[in-house]
Coordinates of N, CA and C in Angstrom, one line a residue:
Chain A
G11 N 103.6 -36.8 61.8 CA 103.9 -37.8 60.9 C 103.4 -39.2 61.4
Q12 N 103.5 -40.2 60.6 CA 103.1 -41.5 61.0 C 104.3 -42.3 61.5
N13 N 104.1 -43.0 62.6 CA 105.2 -43.8 63.1 C 104.7 -45.2 63.3
I14 N 105.4 -46.1 62.5 CA 105.2 -47.5 62.6 C 106.5 -48.2 63.0
D15 N 106.5 -48.9 64.1 CA 107.8 -49.4 64.6 C 107.8 -50.9 64.7
Q16 N 108.8 -51.5 64.1 CA 109.0 -53.0 64.2 C 110.5 -53.2 64.5
P17 N 110.8 -54.4 65.2 CA 112.2 -54.7 65.4 C 112.9 -54.9 64.0
T18 N 114.1 -54.5 63.9 CA 114.8 -54.7 62.6 C 115.1 -56.1 62.3
E19 N 115.5 -56.9 63.2 CA 115.9 -58.3 63.0 C 115.6 -59.2 64.2
M20 N 115.2 -60.4 63.9 CA 115.0 -61.4 64.9 C 115.6 -62.7 64.4
T21 N 116.0 -63.5 65.4 CA 116.5 -64.9 65.0 C 115.7 -65.9 65.9
A22 N 115.5 -67.1 65.3 CA 114.8 -68.1 66.0 C 115.2 -69.5 65.5
T23 N 114.8 -70.5 66.2 CA 115.3 -71.9 65.9 C 114.1 -72.6 65.2
E24 N 114.5 -73.4 64.3 CA 113.5 -74.3 63.6 C 112.6 -75.0 64.6
G25 N 111.3 -75.0 64.4 CA 110.4 -75.7 65.3 C 109.9 -74.8 66.4
A26 N 110.5 -73.7 66.6 CA 110.1 -72.8 67.7 C 109.0 -71.9 67.4
I27 N 108.6 -71.1 68.3 CA 107.6 -70.0 68.1 C 108.2 -68.7 68.2
V28 N 107.8 -67.8 67.3 CA 108.4 -66.4 67.3 C 107.2 -65.4 67.2
Q29 N 107.3 -64.3 67.9 CA 106.4 -63.2 67.9 C 107.0 -62.0 67.4
I30 N 106.5 -61.4 66.3 CA 107.0 -60.2 65.7 C 106.0 -59.1 66.1
N31 N 106.5 -58.0 66.8 CA 105.6 -57.0 67.2 C 105.7 -55.8 66.2
C32 N 104.6 -55.1 66.2 CA 104.4 -53.8 65.5 C 103.6 -52.9 66.3
T33 N 104.2 -51.7 66.6 CA 103.5 -50.7 67.3 C 103.3 -49.5 66.3
Y34 N 102.2 -48.8 66.5 CA 102.0 -47.7 65.6 C 101.4 -46.5 66.3
Q35 N 101.8 -45.3 65.8 CA 101.2 -44.0 66.3 C 100.9 -43.3 65.0
T36 N 99.6 -43.3 64.7 CA 99.2 -42.7 63.4 C 98.0 -41.8 63.6
S37 N 97.8 -40.9 62.6 CA 96.8 -39.9 62.7 C 95.4 -40.5 62.5
G38 N 95.3 -41.7 62.0 CA 94.0 -42.4 61.9 C 94.3 -43.9 61.8
F39 N 93.3 -44.7 61.9 CA 93.5 -46.2 61.8 C 92.3 -46.8 61.3
N40 N 92.5 -47.7 60.3 CA 91.4 -48.4 59.7 C 91.6 -49.9 59.9
G41 N 92.9 -50.3 59.8 CA 93.2 -51.7 59.9 C 94.7 -51.9 59.7
L42 N 95.2 -53.1 60.0 CA 96.6 -53.4 59.9 C 96.9 -54.7 59.1
F43 N 97.8 -54.6 58.1 CA 98.2 -55.7 57.3 C 99.5 -56.3 57.8
W44 N 99.7 -57.6 57.5 CA 101.0 -58.2 57.6 C 101.3 -58.8 56.3
Y45 N 102.5 -58.6 55.8 CA 103.0 -59.2 54.6 C 104.3 -59.9 54.8
Q46 N 104.6 -60.9 54.1 CA 105.8 -61.7 54.1 C 106.6 -61.4 52.8
Q47 N 107.9 -61.1 52.9 CA 108.7 -60.8 51.7 C 110.0 -61.6 51.8
H48 N 110.2 -62.6 50.9 CA 111.4 -63.3 50.8 C 112.4 -62.4 50.0
A49 N 113.7 -62.5 50.3 CA 114.7 -61.7 49.6 C 114.5 -61.7 48.1
G50 N 114.4 -60.5 47.5 CA 114.3 -60.4 46.1 C 113.0 -60.8 45.5
E51 N 112.0 -61.0 46.4 CA 110.7 -61.4 45.8 C 109.6 -60.4 46.2
A52 N 108.4 -60.7 45.8 CA 107.3 -59.8 46.1 C 106.8 -60.0 47.5
P53 N 106.3 -59.0 48.1 CA 105.6 -59.1 49.4 C 104.3 -60.0 49.1
T54 N 104.0 -60.9 50.0 CA 102.7 -61.7 49.9 C 101.9 -61.4 51.1
F55 N 100.6 -61.3 50.9 CA 99.6 -61.0 52.0 C 99.5 -62.2 53.0
L56 N 99.6 -61.8 54.3 CA 99.4 -62.8 55.3 C 98.1 -62.6 56.0
S57 N 97.8 -61.3 56.4 CA 96.6 -61.1 57.2 C 96.2 -59.6 57.2
Y58 N 94.9 -59.4 57.6 CA 94.4 -58.0 57.7 C 93.5 -58.0 58.9
N59 N 93.9 -57.2 60.0 CA 93.1 -57.1 61.2 C 92.5 -55.8 61.2
V60 N 91.2 -55.8 61.5 CA 90.4 -54.5 61.7 C 89.9 -54.4 63.1
L61 N 89.5 -55.5 63.7 CA 88.9 -55.6 65.0 C 90.0 -56.1 66.0
D62 N 89.8 -55.8 67.3 CA 90.7 -56.3 68.3 C 90.6 -57.8 68.4
G63 N 91.7 -58.5 68.7 CA 91.7 -59.9 68.9 C 92.7 -60.6 68.1
L64 N 92.6 -61.9 68.2 CA 93.6 -62.8 67.5 C 92.9 -63.5 66.3
E65 N 93.5 -63.5 65.2 CA 93.0 -64.3 64.0 C 94.1 -65.3 63.7
E66 N 93.6 -66.5 63.6 CA 94.6 -67.6 63.3 C 94.4 -68.2 61.9
K67 N 95.5 -68.4 61.2 CA 95.5 -69.0 59.9 C 96.6 -70.0 59.9
G68 N 96.3 -71.2 60.2 CA 97.4 -72.3 60.2 C 98.5 -72.0 61.2
R69 N 99.7 -72.0 60.7 CA 100.8 -71.7 61.6 C 101.0 -70.2 62.0
F70 N 100.3 -69.4 61.2 CA 100.4 -67.9 61.4 C 99.2 -67.4 62.1
S71 N 99.4 -66.5 63.1 CA 98.3 -65.8 63.8 C 98.7 -64.3 63.8
S72 N 97.6 -63.5 63.8 CA 97.9 -62.1 64.0 C 96.9 -61.5 65.0
F73 N 97.5 -60.6 65.8 CA 96.8 -60.0 66.9 C 96.7 -58.5 66.8
L74 N 95.6 -57.9 67.2 CA 95.5 -56.5 67.2 C 94.9 -55.9 68.4
S75 N 95.5 -54.9 69.0 CA 94.9 -54.1 70.0 C 94.8 -52.6 69.6
R76 N 93.7 -52.2 69.2 CA 93.5 -50.8 68.7 C 93.8 -49.8 69.8
S77 N 93.4 -50.1 71.0 CA 93.5 -49.1 72.1 C 95.0 -48.9 72.4
K78 N 95.8 -50.0 72.2 CA 97.2 -49.9 72.6 C 98.1 -49.6 71.3
G79 N 97.5 -49.5 70.2 CA 98.3 -49.2 69.0 C 99.3 -50.3 68.8
Y80 N 98.9 -51.6 68.8 CA 99.8 -52.7 68.9 C 99.3 -53.9 68.1
S81 N 100.2 -54.5 67.4 CA 99.9 -55.8 66.7 C 101.0 -56.7 66.8
Y82 N 100.8 -58.0 66.7 CA 101.9 -58.9 66.6 C 101.5 -60.0 65.6
L83 N 102.5 -60.6 65.0 CA 102.4 -61.7 64.1 C 103.1 -62.9 64.9
L84 N 102.4 -64.0 65.0 CA 102.9 -65.1 65.7 C 103.1 -66.3 64.7
L85 N 104.3 -66.8 64.7 CA 104.6 -67.9 63.8 C 105.0 -69.1 64.6
K86 N 104.2 -70.2 64.4 CA 104.5 -71.4 65.2 C 105.2 -72.4 64.3
E87 N 105.8 -73.4 65.0 CA 106.5 -74.5 64.3 C 107.3 -74.0 63.1
L88 N 108.2 -73.1 63.5 CA 109.0 -72.4 62.5 C 109.7 -73.4 61.5
Q89 N 109.7 -73.0 60.3 CA 110.5 -73.8 59.3 C 111.5 -72.8 58.6
M90 N 112.5 -73.5 58.0 CA 113.6 -72.7 57.4 C 113.0 -71.7 56.4
K91 N 112.0 -72.1 55.7 CA 111.4 -71.3 54.6 C 110.7 -70.0 55.2
D92 N 110.5 -70.0 56.5 CA 109.9 -68.8 57.1 C 110.9 -67.6 57.2
S93 N 112.2 -67.9 57.0 CA 113.2 -66.8 56.9 C 112.8 -65.8 55.9
A94 N 112.5 -64.6 56.3 CA 112.0 -63.6 55.3 C 111.9 -62.3 56.1
S95 N 111.5 -61.3 55.4 CA 111.2 -60.0 56.0 C 109.6 -60.0 56.2
Y96 N 109.2 -59.5 57.4 CA 107.8 -59.4 57.7 C 107.4 -57.9 57.9
L97 N 106.5 -57.5 57.0 CA 106.2 -56.0 57.0 C 104.8 -55.8 57.6
C98 N 104.7 -54.9 58.5 CA 103.3 -54.5 58.9 C 103.0 -53.2 58.2
A99 N 101.8 -53.0 57.9 CA 101.3 -51.9 57.1 C 100.0 -51.4 57.7
V100 N 99.9 -50.1 58.0 CA 98.7 -49.6 58.6 C 97.9 -48.8 57.6
S101 N 96.6 -49.1 57.5 CA 95.6 -48.3 56.7 C 95.1 -47.2 57.6
L102 N 95.3 -46.0 57.2 CA 95.0 -44.8 58.0 C 93.6 -44.5 58.1
G103 N 92.8 -44.9 57.1 CA 91.4 -44.5 57.0 C 91.2 -43.1 56.5
G104 N 90.0 -42.7 56.6 CA 89.6 -41.3 56.1 C 89.8 -41.3 54.6
G105 N 90.4 -40.3 54.1 CA 90.7 -40.2 52.7 C 91.9 -40.9 52.3
S106 N 92.7 -41.5 53.2 CA 94.0 -42.1 53.0 C 93.8 -43.6 53.0
Y107 N 93.6 -44.3 51.9 CA 93.3 -45.7 51.9 C 94.5 -46.6 51.6
I108 N 95.6 -46.0 51.1 CA 96.8 -46.8 50.8 C 97.6 -47.1 52.1
P109 N 97.8 -48.3 52.4 CA 98.5 -48.7 53.6 C 99.9 -48.0 53.7
T110 N 100.3 -47.7 54.9 CA 101.7 -47.2 55.1 C 102.5 -48.3 55.7
F111 N 103.6 -48.6 55.1 CA 104.4 -49.7 55.6 C 105.4 -49.3 56.7
G112 N 105.6 -50.3 57.6 CA 106.7 -50.2 58.6 C 108.0 -50.6 57.8
R113 N 109.1 -50.5 58.5 CA 110.4 -50.9 57.8 C 110.6 -52.4 57.7
G114 N 109.8 -53.2 58.3 CA 110.0 -54.6 58.2 C 110.9 -55.2 59.2
T115 N 110.6 -56.5 59.6 CA 111.5 -57.2 60.5 C 112.1 -58.4 59.7
S116 N 113.4 -58.5 59.7 CA 114.0 -59.6 59.0 C 114.1 -60.8 60.0
L117 N 113.5 -61.9 59.7 CA 113.5 -63.1 60.6 C 114.4 -64.1 60.0
I118 N 115.4 -64.5 60.8 CA 116.3 -65.6 60.4 C 116.0 -66.8 61.2
V119 N 115.7 -67.9 60.5 CA 115.4 -69.2 61.2 C 116.6 -70.1 61.0
H120 N 117.2 -70.6 62.1 CA 118.4 -71.4 61.9 C 118.1 -72.8 62.5
P121 N 118.8 -73.8 62.0 CA 118.5 -75.2 62.4 C 118.7 -75.4 63.9
Chain B
D2 N 93.6 -67.2 38.8 CA 95.0 -66.6 38.6 C 95.1 -65.4 39.5
T3 N 96.0 -65.6 40.5 CA 96.2 -64.5 41.4 C 97.6 -63.9 41.3
E4 N 98.0 -63.8 40.1 CA 99.4 -63.4 39.8 C 99.5 -62.0 39.2
V5 N 100.5 -61.3 39.7 CA 100.9 -60.1 39.0 C 102.3 -60.3 38.4
T6 N 102.5 -60.1 37.1 CA 103.8 -60.3 36.5 C 104.4 -59.0 36.2
Q7 N 105.8 -59.0 36.2 CA 106.5 -57.9 35.9 C 107.7 -58.2 35.0
T8 N 108.0 -57.4 34.0 CA 109.2 -57.6 33.2 C 109.9 -56.3 33.0
P9 N 111.2 -56.3 32.8 CA 112.0 -57.4 33.0 C 112.3 -57.7 34.5
K10 N 112.9 -58.8 34.8 CA 113.3 -59.1 36.2 C 114.5 -58.2 36.7
H11 N 115.4 -58.0 35.8 CA 116.6 -57.2 36.1 C 116.7 -56.2 34.9
L12 N 117.2 -55.0 35.2 CA 117.5 -54.0 34.2 C 118.7 -53.1 34.7
V13 N 119.6 -53.0 33.7 CA 120.8 -52.1 34.0 C 120.7 -51.1 32.9
M14 N 120.8 -49.8 33.3 CA 120.7 -48.8 32.3 C 121.6 -47.6 32.7
G15 N 122.0 -46.9 31.7 CA 122.8 -45.7 31.9 C 121.9 -44.5 32.1
M16 N 122.6 -43.4 32.5 CA 121.8 -42.2 32.9 C 121.1 -41.6 31.7
T17 N 121.6 -41.9 30.5 CA 121.0 -41.2 29.3 C 120.0 -42.1 28.6
N18 N 119.8 -43.4 29.1 CA 119.0 -44.3 28.5 C 117.5 -44.0 28.7
K19 N 116.7 -44.6 27.8 CA 115.2 -44.6 28.1 C 114.8 -46.1 28.1
K20 N 114.1 -46.4 29.1 CA 113.6 -47.8 29.3 C 112.2 -47.8 29.9
S21 N 111.6 -49.0 29.8 CA 110.2 -49.1 30.4 C 110.1 -50.4 31.2
L22 N 109.4 -50.3 32.3 CA 109.1 -51.4 33.1 C 107.6 -51.8 32.8
K23 N 107.3 -53.1 32.8 CA 105.9 -53.5 32.5 C 105.4 -54.3 33.6
C24 N 104.1 -54.2 33.8 CA 103.3 -54.9 34.8 C 102.0 -55.4 34.2
E25 N 101.6 -56.6 34.6 CA 100.3 -57.1 34.0 C 99.6 -57.9 35.1
Q26 N 98.3 -57.8 35.1 CA 97.5 -58.6 36.0 C 96.2 -58.9 35.3
H27 N 95.7 -60.2 35.5 CA 94.5 -60.6 34.8 C 93.4 -61.0 35.8
M28 N 93.4 -60.3 37.0 CA 92.5 -60.6 38.0 C 91.3 -59.7 38.0
G29 N 91.2 -58.8 37.0 CA 90.1 -57.9 37.0 C 90.2 -56.8 38.0
H30 N 91.4 -56.6 38.6 CA 91.6 -55.6 39.6 C 91.5 -54.2 39.0
R31 N 90.9 -53.2 39.7 CA 90.7 -51.9 39.2 C 91.7 -50.9 39.7
A32 N 92.6 -51.3 40.6 CA 93.6 -50.4 41.1 C 95.0 -51.0 40.9
M33 N 95.9 -50.2 40.4 CA 97.3 -50.7 40.2 C 98.2 -49.6 40.8
Y34 N 99.4 -50.1 41.3 CA 100.3 -49.3 42.0 C 101.7 -49.5 41.6
W35 N 102.5 -48.5 41.6 CA 104.0 -48.6 41.5 C 104.6 -48.2 42.9
Y36 N 105.5 -49.1 43.3 CA 106.3 -48.8 44.5 C 107.8 -48.9 44.2
K37 N 108.6 -48.2 45.0 CA 110.0 -48.3 44.9 C 110.5 -48.8 46.3
Q38 N 111.4 -49.8 46.2 CA 111.9 -50.3 47.5 C 113.5 -50.4 47.5
K39 N 114.1 -49.8 48.4 CA 115.5 -49.9 48.6 C 115.8 -51.0 49.6
A40 N 117.0 -51.5 49.6 CA 117.4 -52.6 50.4 C 117.1 -52.3 51.9
K41 N 116.5 -53.3 52.5 CA 116.2 -53.2 54.0 C 115.3 -52.0 54.3
K42 N 114.5 -51.6 53.4 CA 113.6 -50.5 53.6 C 112.2 -50.9 53.2
P43 N 111.1 -50.3 53.7 CA 109.8 -50.7 53.2 C 109.5 -50.2 51.8
P44 N 108.5 -50.7 51.2 CA 108.1 -50.2 49.8 C 107.6 -48.7 50.0
E45 N 108.0 -47.9 49.1 CA 107.6 -46.5 49.1 C 106.6 -46.3 47.9
L46 N 105.4 -45.8 48.2 CA 104.4 -45.6 47.1 C 104.9 -44.5 46.1
M47 N 104.7 -44.8 44.8 CA 105.1 -43.8 43.8 C 103.8 -43.3 43.1
F48 N 103.0 -44.2 42.5 CA 101.8 -43.9 41.8 C 100.7 -44.9 42.1
V49 N 99.5 -44.4 41.9 CA 98.3 -45.2 42.0 C 97.4 -44.9 40.8
Y50 N 96.9 -45.9 40.1 CA 95.9 -45.8 39.1 C 94.6 -46.5 39.6
S51 N 93.6 -45.7 39.5 CA 92.2 -46.2 39.8 C 91.4 -46.2 38.5
Y52 N 90.8 -47.3 38.1 CA 90.0 -47.3 36.9 C 90.8 -46.7 35.7
E53 N 92.1 -47.1 35.6 CA 93.0 -46.7 34.5 C 93.3 -45.2 34.5
K54 N 92.9 -44.5 35.6 CA 93.3 -43.1 35.6 C 94.2 -42.8 36.8
L55 N 95.2 -42.0 36.6 CA 96.2 -41.7 37.6 C 95.5 -40.9 38.8
S56 N 95.5 -41.5 40.0 CA 94.8 -40.9 41.1 C 95.7 -40.4 42.2
I57 N 96.9 -41.0 42.3 CA 97.9 -40.5 43.2 C 99.3 -40.5 42.6
N58 N 100.0 -39.4 42.8 CA 101.4 -39.2 42.4 C 102.1 -38.7 43.6
E59 N 102.9 -39.5 44.2 CA 103.5 -39.1 45.5 C 104.8 -38.2 45.2
S60 N 104.5 -37.1 44.5 CA 105.6 -36.2 44.2 C 106.9 -36.8 43.6
V61 N 106.6 -37.7 42.7 CA 107.7 -38.5 42.0 C 108.3 -37.6 40.9
P62 N 109.7 -37.6 40.8 CA 110.3 -36.8 39.8 C 109.8 -37.2 38.4
S63 N 109.8 -36.2 37.5 CA 109.3 -36.4 36.2 C 110.1 -37.4 35.3
R64 N 111.2 -37.8 35.7 CA 112.0 -38.8 35.0 C 111.3 -40.1 35.1
F65 N 110.4 -40.3 36.0 CA 109.5 -41.5 36.1 C 108.1 -41.1 35.5
S66 N 107.7 -41.8 34.5 CA 106.4 -41.5 33.8 C 105.6 -42.7 33.8
P67 N 104.5 -42.8 34.5 CA 103.6 -44.0 34.5 C 102.6 -43.9 33.3
E68 N 102.1 -45.1 33.0 CA 101.1 -45.2 31.9 C 100.3 -46.4 32.2
C69 N 99.0 -46.3 32.0 CA 98.1 -47.4 32.1 C 97.3 -47.6 30.8
P70 N 97.8 -48.4 29.9 CA 97.2 -48.5 28.6 C 95.8 -49.1 28.6
N71 N 95.6 -50.1 29.5 CA 94.3 -50.7 29.7 C 94.2 -51.2 31.1
S72 N 93.1 -51.9 31.5 CA 92.9 -52.3 32.9 C 93.8 -53.3 33.3
S73 N 94.5 -54.0 32.4 CA 95.4 -55.1 32.8 C 96.9 -54.7 32.9
L74 N 97.2 -53.6 32.2 CA 98.6 -53.3 32.0 C 99.0 -52.0 32.7
L75 N 100.2 -51.9 33.2 CA 100.7 -50.7 33.8 C 102.2 -50.7 33.5
N76 N 102.6 -49.5 32.9 CA 104.0 -49.3 32.5 C 104.6 -48.2 33.4
L77 N 105.9 -48.3 33.5 CA 106.7 -47.2 34.1 C 107.8 -46.8 33.2
H78 N 107.7 -45.6 32.6 CA 108.7 -45.2 31.6 C 109.8 -44.4 32.4
L79 N 111.1 -44.8 32.0 CA 112.2 -44.2 32.7 C 113.1 -43.5 31.8
H80 N 113.5 -42.3 32.2 CA 114.4 -41.5 31.3 C 115.3 -40.6 32.2
A81 N 116.5 -40.6 31.8 CA 117.5 -39.7 32.5 C 117.5 -40.0 34.0
L82 N 117.6 -41.3 34.4 CA 117.6 -41.6 35.8 C 119.0 -41.3 36.4
Q83 N 119.0 -41.3 37.7 CA 120.2 -41.1 38.5 C 120.6 -42.4 39.2
P84 N 121.9 -42.5 39.6 CA 122.3 -43.8 40.3 C 121.4 -44.0 41.6
E85 N 121.0 -43.0 42.2 CA 120.2 -43.2 43.4 C 118.8 -43.7 43.2
D86 N 118.4 -43.8 41.9 CA 117.2 -44.4 41.5 C 117.3 -46.0 41.5
S87 N 118.5 -46.5 41.6 CA 118.6 -47.9 41.6 C 117.9 -48.5 42.8
A88 N 117.0 -49.5 42.5 CA 116.1 -50.0 43.6 C 115.3 -51.2 43.0
L89 N 114.5 -51.8 43.8 CA 113.5 -52.8 43.4 C 112.2 -52.1 43.1
Y90 N 111.7 -52.2 41.9 CA 110.4 -51.5 41.6 C 109.3 -52.6 41.5
L91 N 108.4 -52.4 42.4 CA 107.3 -53.3 42.6 C 106.0 -52.7 42.1
C92 N 105.3 -53.6 41.4 CA 103.9 -53.3 40.9 C 103.0 -54.1 41.8
A93 N 101.8 -53.5 42.1 CA 100.8 -54.2 42.8 C 99.4 -53.9 42.3
S94 N 98.5 -54.7 42.6 CA 97.1 -54.4 42.2 C 96.2 -54.8 43.3
S95 N 95.0 -54.2 43.4 CA 94.0 -54.6 44.3 C 92.6 -54.5 43.6
Q96 N 91.7 -55.3 44.1 CA 90.4 -55.5 43.4 C 89.6 -54.3 43.3
V97 N 89.6 -53.5 44.4 CA 88.7 -52.4 44.5 C 89.6 -51.1 44.5
A98 N 89.2 -50.1 43.8 CA 89.9 -48.9 43.8 C 89.3 -47.9 44.8
G99 N 90.2 -47.1 45.4 CA 89.7 -46.0 46.3 C 89.3 -46.4 47.7
V100 N 89.5 -47.7 48.0 CA 89.3 -48.1 49.4 C 90.5 -49.0 49.8
T101 N 90.6 -49.2 51.1 CA 91.6 -50.2 51.6 C 91.3 -51.6 51.1
D102 N 92.2 -52.2 50.5 CA 92.0 -53.6 50.0 C 93.3 -54.3 49.9
T103 N 93.3 -55.6 50.0 CA 94.5 -56.4 49.9 C 95.2 -56.1 48.6
Q104 N 96.5 -55.8 48.7 CA 97.3 -55.6 47.5 C 98.1 -56.9 47.1
Y105 N 98.1 -57.2 45.9 CA 98.9 -58.4 45.3 C 100.0 -57.8 44.6
F106 N 101.2 -58.2 45.0 CA 102.4 -57.6 44.4 C 103.0 -58.6 43.4
G107 N 103.7 -57.9 42.4 CA 104.5 -58.6 41.4 C 105.9 -58.9 42.0
P108 N 106.7 -59.7 41.3 CA 108.0 -60.0 41.9 C 109.0 -58.9 41.8
G109 N 108.7 -57.8 41.1 CA 109.6 -56.7 41.0 C 110.6 -56.7 39.9
T110 N 111.1 -55.5 39.5 CA 112.2 -55.4 38.6 C 113.3 -54.8 39.4
R111 N 114.5 -55.4 39.4 CA 115.6 -54.9 40.0 C 116.4 -54.0 39.1
L112 N 116.4 -52.7 39.3 CA 116.9 -51.7 38.5 C 118.2 -51.2 39.0
T113 N 119.2 -51.2 38.1 CA 120.5 -50.6 38.4 C 120.8 -49.5 37.4
V114 N 121.1 -48.3 37.9 CA 121.4 -47.2 37.1 C 122.9 -46.9 37.2
L115 N 123.6 -46.9 36.1 CA 125.1 -46.7 36.2 C 125.4 -45.2 35.9

């Protein structure tokens, strides 16, 4: 089976930096998505990493190491509105093109 | 317009009712998806439509019946549901069908089955 692992919950302080990790052991790998989902709302796309390395988009950055089966989402200058669930999703490749989601990490930002 | 819309936002139904969920996108996307999401769980794929044809059915019970009337619309018909079917039902679309592509999600329909 496919195994995608994220911490269940994290807390951080407004203005700080937080790193949300995602490790995966899957039968194949094409790339890894990160989505943000506020409670009761739709998941929204944050990033898609295919190659190793860090990709930066404003306050959010995403890192991938294919050899280690590891990714992280880095959130800088945290704001209260960043409180949400962060889902990593792996695209397995081959004939399986629909991403498989991890269970998500609930991030709570407090003042 | 990068929006996927879903109606209704909330739905309460009895086990003998028949209801439908609706999803719409006007981005010209050729793939559309239905997901089911329980609280504190990831979205679970139910159905995929590629070019208005059903391409993936993840062994979903027949009490859920998808329909894609045209390239912009996706429906999910519900009949004889069980209380355990209560969940958030998410619709998504992506530009290209049959390959990995960014999915755009609608806000979901919160379904409660009594």
